[in-house]
Structure formats: C-alpha cells, structure tokens
Coordinates of C-alpha atoms in Angstrom, one line a residue:
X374 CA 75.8 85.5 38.8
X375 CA 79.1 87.4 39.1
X376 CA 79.3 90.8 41.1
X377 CA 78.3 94.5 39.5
X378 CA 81.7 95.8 38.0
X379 CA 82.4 99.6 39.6
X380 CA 83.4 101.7 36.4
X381 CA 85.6 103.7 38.1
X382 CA 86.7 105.5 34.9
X383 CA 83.4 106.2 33.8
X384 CA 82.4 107.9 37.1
X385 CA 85.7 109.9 37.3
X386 CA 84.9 111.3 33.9
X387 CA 81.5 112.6 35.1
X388 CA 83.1 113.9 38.2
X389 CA 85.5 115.8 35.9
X390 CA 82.8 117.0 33.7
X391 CA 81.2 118.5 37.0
X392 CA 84.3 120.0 38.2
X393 CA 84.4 121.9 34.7
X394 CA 80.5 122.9 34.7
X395 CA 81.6 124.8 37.8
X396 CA 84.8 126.3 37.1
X397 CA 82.8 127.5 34.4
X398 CA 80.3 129.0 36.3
X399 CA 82.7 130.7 39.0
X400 CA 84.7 132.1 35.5
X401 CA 81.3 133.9 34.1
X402 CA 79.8 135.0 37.8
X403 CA 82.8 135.9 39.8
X404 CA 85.8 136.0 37.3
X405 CA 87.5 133.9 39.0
X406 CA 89.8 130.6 37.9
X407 CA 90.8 128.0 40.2
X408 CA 94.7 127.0 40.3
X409 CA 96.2 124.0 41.1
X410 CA 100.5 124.4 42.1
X411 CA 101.9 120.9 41.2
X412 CA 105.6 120.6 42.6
X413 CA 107.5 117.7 41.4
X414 CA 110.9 117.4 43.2
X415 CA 113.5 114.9 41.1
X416 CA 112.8 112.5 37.7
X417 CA 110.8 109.1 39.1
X418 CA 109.5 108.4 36.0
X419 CA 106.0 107.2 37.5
X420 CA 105.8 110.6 39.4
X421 CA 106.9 112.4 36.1
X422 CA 104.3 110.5 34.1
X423 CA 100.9 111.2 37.0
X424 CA 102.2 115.5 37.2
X425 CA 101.6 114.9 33.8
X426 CA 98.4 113.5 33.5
X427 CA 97.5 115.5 36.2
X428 CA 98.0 119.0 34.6
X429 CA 96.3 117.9 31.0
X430 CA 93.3 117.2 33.3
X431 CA 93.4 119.9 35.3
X432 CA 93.7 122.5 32.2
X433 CA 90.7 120.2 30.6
X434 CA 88.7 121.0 33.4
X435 CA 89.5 125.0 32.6
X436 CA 91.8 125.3 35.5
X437 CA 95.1 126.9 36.0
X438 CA 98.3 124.5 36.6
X439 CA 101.3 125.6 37.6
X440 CA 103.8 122.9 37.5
X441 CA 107.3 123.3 39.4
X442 CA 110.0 120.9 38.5
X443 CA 112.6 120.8 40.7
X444 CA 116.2 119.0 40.1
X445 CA 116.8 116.1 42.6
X446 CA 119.9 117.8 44.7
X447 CA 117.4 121.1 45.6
X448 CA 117.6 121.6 49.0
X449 CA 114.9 121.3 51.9
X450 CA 114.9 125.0 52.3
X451 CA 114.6 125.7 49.2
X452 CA 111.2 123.8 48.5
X453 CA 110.3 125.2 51.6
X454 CA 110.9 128.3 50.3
X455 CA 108.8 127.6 47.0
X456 CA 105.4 126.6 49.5
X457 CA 105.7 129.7 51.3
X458 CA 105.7 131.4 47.7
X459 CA 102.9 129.3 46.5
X460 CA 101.2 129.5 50.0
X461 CA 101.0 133.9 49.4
X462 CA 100.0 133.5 45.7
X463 CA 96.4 134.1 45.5
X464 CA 95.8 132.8 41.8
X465 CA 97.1 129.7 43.7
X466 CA 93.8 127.9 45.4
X467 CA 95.4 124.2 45.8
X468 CA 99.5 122.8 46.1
X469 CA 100.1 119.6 45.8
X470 CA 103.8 118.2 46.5
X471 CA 104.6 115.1 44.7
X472 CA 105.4 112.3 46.4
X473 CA 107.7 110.2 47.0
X474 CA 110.4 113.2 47.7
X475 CA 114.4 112.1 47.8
X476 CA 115.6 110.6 50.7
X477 CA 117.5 113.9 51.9
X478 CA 114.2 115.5 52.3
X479 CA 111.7 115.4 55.7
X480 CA 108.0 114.4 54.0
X481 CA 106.1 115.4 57.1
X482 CA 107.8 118.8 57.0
X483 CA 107.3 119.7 53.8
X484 CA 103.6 118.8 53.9
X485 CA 102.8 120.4 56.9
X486 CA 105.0 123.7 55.4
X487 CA 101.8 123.8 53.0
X488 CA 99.0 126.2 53.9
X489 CA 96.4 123.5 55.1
X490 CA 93.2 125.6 53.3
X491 CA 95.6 124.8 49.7
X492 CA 96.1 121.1 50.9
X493 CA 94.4 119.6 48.4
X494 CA 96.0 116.2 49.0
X495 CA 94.5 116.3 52.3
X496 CA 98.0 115.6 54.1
X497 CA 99.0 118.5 56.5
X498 CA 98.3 117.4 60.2
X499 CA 95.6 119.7 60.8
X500 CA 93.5 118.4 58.1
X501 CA 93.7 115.2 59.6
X502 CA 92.4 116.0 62.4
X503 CA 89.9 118.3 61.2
X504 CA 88.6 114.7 59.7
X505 CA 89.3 113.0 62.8
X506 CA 87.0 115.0 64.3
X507 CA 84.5 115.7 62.3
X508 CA 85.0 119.4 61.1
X509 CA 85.1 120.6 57.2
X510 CA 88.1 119.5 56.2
X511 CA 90.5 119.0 52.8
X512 CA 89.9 115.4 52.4
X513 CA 92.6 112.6 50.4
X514 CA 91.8 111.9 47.4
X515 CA 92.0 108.6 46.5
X516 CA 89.6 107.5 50.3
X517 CA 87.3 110.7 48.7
X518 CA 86.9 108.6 45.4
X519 CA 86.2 105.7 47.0
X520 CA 83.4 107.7 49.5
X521 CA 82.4 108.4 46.2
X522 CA 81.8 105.0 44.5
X523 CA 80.0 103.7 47.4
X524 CA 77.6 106.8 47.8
X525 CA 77.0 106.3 44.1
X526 CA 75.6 102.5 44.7
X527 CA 74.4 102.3 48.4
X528 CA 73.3 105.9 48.8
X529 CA 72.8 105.9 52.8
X530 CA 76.1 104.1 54.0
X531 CA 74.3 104.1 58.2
X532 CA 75.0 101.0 59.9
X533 CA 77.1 98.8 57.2
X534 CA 80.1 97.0 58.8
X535 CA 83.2 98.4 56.8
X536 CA 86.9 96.6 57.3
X537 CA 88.9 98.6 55.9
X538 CA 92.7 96.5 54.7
X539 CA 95.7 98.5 55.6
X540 CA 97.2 101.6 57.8
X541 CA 98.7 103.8 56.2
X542 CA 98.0 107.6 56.6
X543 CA 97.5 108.3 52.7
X544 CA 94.7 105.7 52.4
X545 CA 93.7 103.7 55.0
X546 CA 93.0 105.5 58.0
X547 CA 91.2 108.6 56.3
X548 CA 89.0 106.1 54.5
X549 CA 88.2 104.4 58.1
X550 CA 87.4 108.1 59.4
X551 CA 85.0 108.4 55.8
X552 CA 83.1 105.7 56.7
X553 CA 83.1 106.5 60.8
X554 CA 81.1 109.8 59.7
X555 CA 79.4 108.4 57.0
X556 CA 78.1 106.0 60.4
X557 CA 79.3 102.7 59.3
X558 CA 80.2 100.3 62.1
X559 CA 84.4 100.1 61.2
X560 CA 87.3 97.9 61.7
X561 CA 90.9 98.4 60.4
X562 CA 92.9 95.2 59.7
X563 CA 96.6 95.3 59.0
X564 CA 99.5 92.5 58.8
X565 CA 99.0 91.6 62.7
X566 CA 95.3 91.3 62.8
X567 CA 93.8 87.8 64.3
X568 CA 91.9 85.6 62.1
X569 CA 91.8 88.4 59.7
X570 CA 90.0 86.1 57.0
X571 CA 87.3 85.8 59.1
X572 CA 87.0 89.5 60.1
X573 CA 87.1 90.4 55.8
X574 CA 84.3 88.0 55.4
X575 CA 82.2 89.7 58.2
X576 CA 82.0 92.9 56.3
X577 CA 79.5 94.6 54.1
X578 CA 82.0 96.9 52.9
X579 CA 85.6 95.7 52.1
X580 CA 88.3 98.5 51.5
X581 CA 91.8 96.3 50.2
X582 CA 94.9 98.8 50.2
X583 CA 97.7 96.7 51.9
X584 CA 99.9 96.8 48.6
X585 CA 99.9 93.2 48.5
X586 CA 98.8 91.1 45.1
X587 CA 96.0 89.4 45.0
X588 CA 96.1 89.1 48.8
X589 CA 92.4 89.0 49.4
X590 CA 90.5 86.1 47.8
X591 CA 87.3 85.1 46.8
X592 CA 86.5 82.6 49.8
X593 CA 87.4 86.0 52.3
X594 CA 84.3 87.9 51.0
X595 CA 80.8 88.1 52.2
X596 CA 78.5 87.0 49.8
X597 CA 76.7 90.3 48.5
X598 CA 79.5 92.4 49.9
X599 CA 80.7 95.4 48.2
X600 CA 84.7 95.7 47.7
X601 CA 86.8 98.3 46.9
X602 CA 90.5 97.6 45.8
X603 CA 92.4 100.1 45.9
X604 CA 95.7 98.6 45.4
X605 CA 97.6 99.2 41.9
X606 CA 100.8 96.0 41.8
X607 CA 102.6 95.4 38.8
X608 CA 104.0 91.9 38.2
X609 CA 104.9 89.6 35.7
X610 CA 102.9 87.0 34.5
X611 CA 102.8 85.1 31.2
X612 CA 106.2 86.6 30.6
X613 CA 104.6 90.3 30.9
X614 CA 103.7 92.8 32.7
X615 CA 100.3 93.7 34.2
X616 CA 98.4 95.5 36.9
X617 CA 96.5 93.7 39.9
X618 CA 95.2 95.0 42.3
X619 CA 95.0 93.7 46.1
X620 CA 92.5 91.5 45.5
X621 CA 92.2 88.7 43.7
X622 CA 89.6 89.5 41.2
X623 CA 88.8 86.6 39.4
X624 CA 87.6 84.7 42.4
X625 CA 86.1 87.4 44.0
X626 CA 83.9 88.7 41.7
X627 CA 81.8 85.2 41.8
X628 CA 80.9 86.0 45.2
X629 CA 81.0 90.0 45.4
X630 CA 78.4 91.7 45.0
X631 CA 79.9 94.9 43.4
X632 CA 83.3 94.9 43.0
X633 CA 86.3 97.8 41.8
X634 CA 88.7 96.5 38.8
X635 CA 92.0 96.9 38.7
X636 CA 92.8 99.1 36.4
X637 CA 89.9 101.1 35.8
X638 CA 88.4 101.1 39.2
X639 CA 89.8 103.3 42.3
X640 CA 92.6 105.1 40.2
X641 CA 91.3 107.3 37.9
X642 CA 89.1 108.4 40.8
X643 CA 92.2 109.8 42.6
X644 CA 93.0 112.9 40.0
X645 CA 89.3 113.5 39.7
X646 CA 88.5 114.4 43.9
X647 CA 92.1 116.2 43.6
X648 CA 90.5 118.8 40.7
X649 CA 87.4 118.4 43.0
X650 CA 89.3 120.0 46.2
X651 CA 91.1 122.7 44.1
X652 CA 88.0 123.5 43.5
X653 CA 86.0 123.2 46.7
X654 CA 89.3 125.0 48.1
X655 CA 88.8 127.8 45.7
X656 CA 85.1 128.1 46.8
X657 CA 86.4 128.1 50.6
X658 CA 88.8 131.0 50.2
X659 CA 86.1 132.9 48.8
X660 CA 83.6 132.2 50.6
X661 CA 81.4 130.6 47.7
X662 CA 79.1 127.7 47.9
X663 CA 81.3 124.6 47.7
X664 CA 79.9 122.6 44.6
X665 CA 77.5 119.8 46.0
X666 CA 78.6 116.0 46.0
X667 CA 82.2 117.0 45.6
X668 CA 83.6 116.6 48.5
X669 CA 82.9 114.7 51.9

C-alpha cells in the first residue's frame, strides 16, 4: 500500500477560504480591511510572476494589496525609505519585501528596516527570536504551512522524533523551532551530518528542504513515517522540464506513510499562512482576537 498523498492545494484553499470568512467578519464588525504592502525590487521573472499571484489572492481573500515595483538600480536608501513609509501607514497591517534583492542591496538590513509587528514573512531578527523563545511571534510562512499539514493529520505532534533536512534561516531552522514547541524530540541535518541516512530513517517526521533533487530516497524513510518536501527543483528530463521536489517521490511513497507532492504539496501552502499573518497582524495591531488555527 503506497503512503496517504498530502493535498497541499486543497488545504491551502480552505485556509484561504478562512482567511476571507474573517476579513469579512472584521469589514462588517469593526470596518476595518487588512492590507498587505508587496515591494518587488528589479524584473526576476519568477519573483515578477509569485507578487503576482500573490496580490490576485490576496484581493480574493477581500484584502487590500499594495504592490511597489521598483526598477533594479533603486538605491538602498531609497527602499529604506519606502519601509519607513509603509512602516507609518496604518491601512498597511503586513509588508513583505521580495526576495532575492540585487546584489547592491544588504538583505538583512532591509528586512530588519521593516516594522517586526508588519513582518509578515517572519524575517526581521526579533521575530526570530521571539520563536526561538517561545513568545507570540510573526511566523514564516512556508515552516507555518507545513505546521499546518501535520496538525491537520497527527493532531497532537508531543513526542514524535522530527529531522528536519537543511539550515537555512527561511525554512529550516523556524520549522525545527515549530516542532521544538509543538514538543517533538528534533534533529537538524545538513550537508556535514554523519551517517545522515540513518538519522532520516530514525524519524517519525521528515522535513526535506536542502534544494537538492531527489536527494532523499525511498530506502532513507521510516516505514509509516510522515514526510514533508518542501523543496521545488526544476530539471530536465525526457527532453523537458519539470518540478521535483527534494525527495525522490516515486520510491518513497511505497514506504511513507503520508507523503507531500511536488507540485501541489508544501507550495501553495506558502501564500496561504502569508494572507494568514496579514491577517493575524491586523488582529494584533488592534487588539482583536487572532483568528484560531491560523497561526502557530
């Protein structure tokens, strides 16, 4: 019998239709309309096409996006300068600055530039350590939707072993602190981890997101386990293109026990929790209730 297949896209469109229910609600009780501030800095055409997608949703969803595109020779200062606008504007409840910016441009600076109670990618430094240590915090997005696919099918996540694939601040290491509080028992592998096949296969929980095609194969996996790929790869095959994810699906989904596809699994997840915490910031600011099971 082959693994449960997550439907990501399914459960992001039920998140969405949440996320509307209450905009709705905070419209006809309090007058009041969430806005999301989406700054895109240059023309990557992958960039160009997800600012895209994400204001249709966010307008579906009855919110307010603002979208600022800026040409790829605008100066530090002057995005800086754009933040502190957006940080002052109170129709603006979430900013999100696009990533990656140009080379000329410090990342960490203009993240942390952004008021951390509009961080609604969950970036700025204090955020992350608000999660570090346990405080209400604005979560990442894509590490929220995954919190969210596993709540969905385990419900109580207390004493699982999670190994979590990968480092990186975006991903990796809030998803580690997810599960940490959520009480799983967690271990973080990366490219020098010992005998990491081994330590994979130990895990009730597998979180892929090392960027890395197909890295993670069927004979790595605990029989049962549940795994969550989050890694989106394009490569050629067959003479043409296609997405794969992390891990390699067709082998481990014979021994899986619930598995994410790729597409259709982790991504659309990502824009979902992002109209999720413009929301839960606008219910913040205001001191409103935040909408339950949409956030961490």
């Amino acid at each position: 019998m082959g693994a449960r297949i997550i439907d990501g896209k399914g459960f992001a469109a039920g998140v969405r239709g949440r996320v509307a229910e209450a905009v709705a609600s905070l419209k006809s009780r309090h007058g009041i309309t969430p806005g999301l501030a989406v700054v895109l800095v240059g023309e990557d055409p992958a960039s160009q096409v997800y600012v895209r997608n994400k204001g249709v949703q966010t307008r579906e969803a009855g919110m307010v996006s603002y979208e600022h595109k800026l040409p790829v020779e605008t100066l530090q200062d002057e995005l800086l300068a754009l933040i502190d606008r957006l940080n002052t504007d109170p129709n603006v409840h979430g900013i999100l600055v696009q990533l990656p910016l140009p080379d000329h441009m410090d990342a960490a600076a203009v993240i942390n530039a952004i008021d951390p109670k509009k961080d609604v990618d969950g970036f700025h430094v204090i955020n992350v350590g608000l999660l570090g240590t346990g405080q209400k915090a604005m979560v990442p997005c894509t590490p929220l939707g995954c919190l969210m696919l596993l709540r969905d099918l385990h419900g109580d996540l207390t004493g699982l072993n999670a190994v979590v694939v990968g480092r990186s601040n975006i991903v990796e290491k809030p998803m580690a602190q997810l599960l940490l509080n959520a009480s799983c028992t967690v271990t973080v592998a990366h490219s020098r981890t010992k005998d990491i096949e081994e330590l994979c296969r130990s895990a009730d929980i597998l979180v892929a997101a090392v960027g890395r095609p197909r890295m993670i194969h069927g004979d790595w996996i605990k029989p049962g386990a549940t795994v969550i790929d989050v890694g989106i790869n394009r490569i050629e095959e067959d003479g043409r293109a296609r997405l794969v994810g992390d891990v390699d699906f067709d082998s481990a989904v014979q021994v899986a026990g619930a598995i994410t596809p790729v597409p259709g699994g982790v991504g659309p997840m990502t824009i979902a929790c992002l109209l999720a915490n413009t929301l839960t910031a606008c219910c913040r600011v205001h001191g409103l209730p935040e909408p339950e099971e949409l956030t961490a």
